[in-house]
Amino acid sequence: MKKYVAEFIGTFWLVLGGCGSAVLAAAYPGLGIGFAGVALAFGLTVLTMAYAIGHISGCHLNPAVSVGLFAAGRFAGKEVPPYVVAQVLGGLAAAGVLYLIASGQADFVPGGFAANGYGEHSPGNYSLAAALTCEVVMTAIFLFVIAGSTDAKAPPGFAPIAIGLCLTLIHLISIPVTNTSVNPARSTAVAFFAESWALSQLWLFWVAPIAGGVLGALLYRFTGKE
C-alpha cells in the first residue's frame, strides 16, 4: 500500500507544481514565468519526487510510464492497474486544490485550466495529426530516457536528473503544440476543471502517451539488450 500512496503523493506534486505554475504564474502581470518556467516546473516536480519516492514506488507518476516499463519487462503487469488508479486520483486531488486556490482570485474564469488540446484548443493551433505525432514521439523519448537512466548498467544516482531534464526539454518543445501531456493522469486531472472541450479531447492524451511509452520502452529493450 505504501507504494500506491507514494504514487498518489508524487502525482499530486507533479500536477500541483507543473499545472499550478501554468495556471497561477505563467502569465502573471510583470512577473510571469512563461513557457520556459512552466517547462522547468514540470521537470523539477519529477526530479524532486524521484529522489523522494523513487526507492518506494519507482516514482512513475504517469500511466504511460507504468505501461511502458511493463512493456520493457521492468514492471509487473499486475501492478499497472493500481498504479494508474493512484496516479489519476493523485492528479485529481491536486487539480482540486489548484482550482480552490485559483478560484480565490477576483473574476476567475477556468478557461483551459492548463488542459491539453489540439486544433483550436492547441496553444499554436496545431492539428490533430500534429498533436498525435508530437505526443507519441515525446513520450517514446521520455520512456527511452527513463529506461536507460535507470538501467543497472547506468551510473547510479543520476537518473532523477536525466529524467527531470528530459521532461523539461519535452515541455520546451511541445507546449505550443498540445500544452504538453505525455502523461494521461496529468491530462485527466485538469480536464475535469476546465471548459467542456477538454474532456472531449482527452482520449488523445491517453492513447498517444501510452502508445509512445510502449514504443520507447521497446526501443530501449532492443537497444540496451546485451
XYZ file of C-alpha atoms in Angstrom:
226
model
C 0.000 0.000 0.000
C 2.885 2.375 0.710
C 3.965 2.429 -2.939
C 0.452 3.362 -4.076
C 0.319 6.180 -1.538
C 3.728 7.309 -2.785
C 2.426 7.379 -6.369
C -0.611 9.369 -5.226
C 1.582 11.934 -3.461
C 4.088 12.088 -6.301
C 1.450 12.654 -8.973
C -0.252 15.185 -6.721
C 3.014 17.136 -6.643
C 3.535 16.845 -10.397
C 0.086 18.268 -11.204
C 0.152 20.896 -8.472
C 3.681 22.037 -9.318
C 3.526 21.773 -13.093
C -0.056 22.771 -13.833
C -0.019 25.183 -10.899
C 2.870 27.056 -12.468
C 0.900 27.296 -15.711
C -2.362 28.417 -14.117
C -1.030 30.734 -11.407
C 2.354 32.006 -12.577
C 2.868 31.635 -16.337
C 1.212 34.906 -17.349
C 1.231 36.799 -14.050
C 1.477 40.532 -14.931
C 5.055 41.718 -14.729
C 6.345 38.512 -13.143
C 5.119 35.780 -15.499
C 7.435 32.779 -15.806
C 6.351 31.969 -19.371
C 6.614 28.647 -21.234
C 10.207 28.116 -20.120
C 9.255 28.492 -16.473
C 6.394 26.019 -16.806
C 8.674 23.534 -18.552
C 11.209 23.805 -15.747
C 8.480 23.438 -13.126
C 7.339 20.112 -14.582
C 10.908 18.870 -14.716
C 11.526 19.894 -11.116
C 8.450 18.065 -9.850
C 9.741 14.794 -11.295
C 13.327 15.384 -10.216
C 12.400 16.155 -6.614
C 9.908 13.305 -6.300
C 12.263 10.810 -7.939
C 14.701 11.372 -5.085
C 11.882 11.379 -2.506
C 9.922 8.284 -3.524
C 11.988 6.517 -6.164
C 13.076 3.953 -3.594
C 9.461 3.369 -2.535
C 7.453 3.118 -5.756
C 9.894 3.804 -8.562
C 8.314 7.255 -8.992
C 6.306 6.579 -12.159
C 3.716 9.391 -11.651
C 2.349 8.567 -15.090
C 0.246 5.723 -16.551
C 2.335 5.826 -19.732
C 5.470 5.193 -17.665
C 3.894 2.285 -15.791
C 2.626 0.669 -19.004
C 5.898 1.383 -20.784
C 8.038 -0.167 -18.051
C 5.779 -3.211 -18.136
C 6.404 -3.446 -21.900
C 10.119 -3.167 -21.198
C 9.951 -6.111 -18.810
C 10.844 -3.890 -15.865
C 7.467 -3.784 -14.069
C 4.912 -6.428 -13.099
C 1.676 -6.330 -15.098
C -0.471 -6.889 -12.003
C 0.875 -3.622 -10.562
C -0.150 -1.484 -13.531
C -3.885 -1.006 -12.662
C -3.374 0.042 -9.007
C -0.530 2.351 -10.027
C -2.715 4.004 -12.669
C -5.577 4.437 -10.194
C -3.256 6.015 -7.611
C -1.775 8.345 -10.225
C -5.147 9.514 -11.553
C -6.537 10.074 -8.045
C -3.416 11.986 -7.000
C -3.691 14.190 -10.061
C -7.388 14.857 -9.482
C -6.738 15.791 -5.861
C -4.048 18.250 -6.934
C -6.276 19.769 -9.619
C -8.982 20.234 -6.995
C -6.573 22.059 -4.687
C -5.325 24.157 -7.596
C -8.893 25.067 -8.575
C -9.647 26.082 -4.994
C -6.597 28.369 -4.955
C -7.102 29.811 -8.447
C -10.803 30.480 -7.943
C -9.939 32.696 -4.985
C -8.899 35.408 -7.422
C -11.472 38.019 -8.355
C -13.093 37.478 -11.772
C -11.589 33.985 -12.051
C -12.525 32.067 -15.212
C -11.234 28.488 -15.518
C -10.819 28.568 -19.288
C -8.439 25.833 -20.396
C -7.055 25.407 -16.852
C -3.746 24.019 -18.228
C -5.632 21.324 -20.152
C -4.204 19.639 -23.241
C -5.765 20.117 -26.648
C -5.461 20.064 -30.410
C -6.934 22.088 -33.259
C -8.445 25.312 -31.976
C -7.548 24.268 -28.430
C -3.854 23.809 -29.191
C -1.822 26.817 -27.991
C -0.411 27.135 -31.506
C -3.488 25.818 -33.357
C -1.765 22.567 -34.339
C -3.833 19.835 -35.991
C -4.927 16.510 -34.527
C -2.293 14.718 -36.625
C 0.452 17.044 -35.380
C -0.667 16.638 -31.768
C -0.824 12.857 -32.075
C 2.641 12.682 -33.615
C 4.114 15.026 -31.032
C 2.686 13.169 -28.039
C 3.728 9.734 -29.322
C 7.284 10.802 -30.147
C 7.825 12.840 -26.985
C 6.562 10.066 -24.729
C 8.656 7.499 -26.599
C 11.804 9.527 -25.954
C 10.772 10.047 -22.340
C 10.463 6.292 -21.760
C 13.729 5.659 -23.590
C 15.497 8.066 -21.232
C 13.762 6.604 -18.165
C 14.632 3.034 -19.112
C 18.212 3.926 -19.947
C 18.974 6.119 -16.968
C 17.524 3.574 -14.519
C 19.282 0.607 -16.102
C 21.562 -1.322 -13.758
C 24.443 -0.520 -16.115
C 23.851 3.262 -15.927
C 25.783 5.476 -13.488
C 23.917 5.234 -10.157
C 22.230 8.220 -8.548
C 21.822 10.387 -11.640
C 18.568 9.027 -13.089
C 16.318 11.683 -11.466
C 18.409 14.458 -13.027
C 18.286 12.924 -16.501
C 14.551 12.235 -16.259
C 13.710 15.684 -14.879
C 15.760 17.469 -17.538
C 14.240 15.286 -20.253
C 10.730 16.250 -19.151
C 11.762 19.908 -19.123
C 13.053 19.658 -22.680
C 9.898 17.837 -23.785
C 7.813 20.735 -22.476
C 10.042 23.318 -24.147
C 9.398 21.573 -27.466
C 5.739 20.662 -27.197
C 3.895 23.224 -25.065
C 2.969 25.182 -28.236
C 1.606 22.013 -29.854
C -0.558 20.343 -27.173
C 0.289 22.206 -23.969
C 2.281 19.002 -23.330
C 0.722 15.925 -21.844
C 2.971 12.830 -22.174
C 1.002 11.822 -19.062
C -2.654 10.700 -19.052
C -3.016 11.319 -15.300
C -1.907 14.935 -15.681
C -4.300 15.447 -18.602
C -7.254 13.827 -16.864
C -6.760 15.795 -13.658
C -7.182 19.275 -15.094
C -9.685 18.302 -17.816
C -12.390 17.891 -15.173
C -11.953 21.505 -14.071
C -11.509 23.120 -17.492
C -14.089 24.012 -20.120
C -16.059 21.110 -21.637
C -13.836 20.765 -24.722
C -11.012 19.394 -22.555
C -12.908 16.199 -21.728
C -13.969 15.711 -25.355
C -10.307 15.771 -26.451
C -8.963 13.780 -23.512
C -8.958 10.478 -25.434
C -5.908 11.589 -27.432
C -3.927 12.216 -24.269
C -4.466 8.653 -23.135
C -3.942 6.923 -26.463
C -0.870 8.819 -27.691
C 1.225 8.822 -24.487
C 0.594 5.143 -23.797
C 1.414 4.193 -27.402
C 4.551 6.327 -27.237
C 5.524 4.891 -23.869
C 5.318 1.325 -25.167
C 7.266 2.291 -28.299
C 10.068 3.963 -26.327
C 10.314 1.098 -23.862
C 10.520 -1.490 -26.637
C 13.177 0.562 -28.420
C 15.285 0.614 -25.279
C 14.637 -3.068 -24.670
C 16.129 -3.731 -28.108
C 18.918 -1.170 -27.933
C 20.028 -1.804 -24.362
C 19.977 -5.590 -24.574
C 23.364 -7.231 -24.196
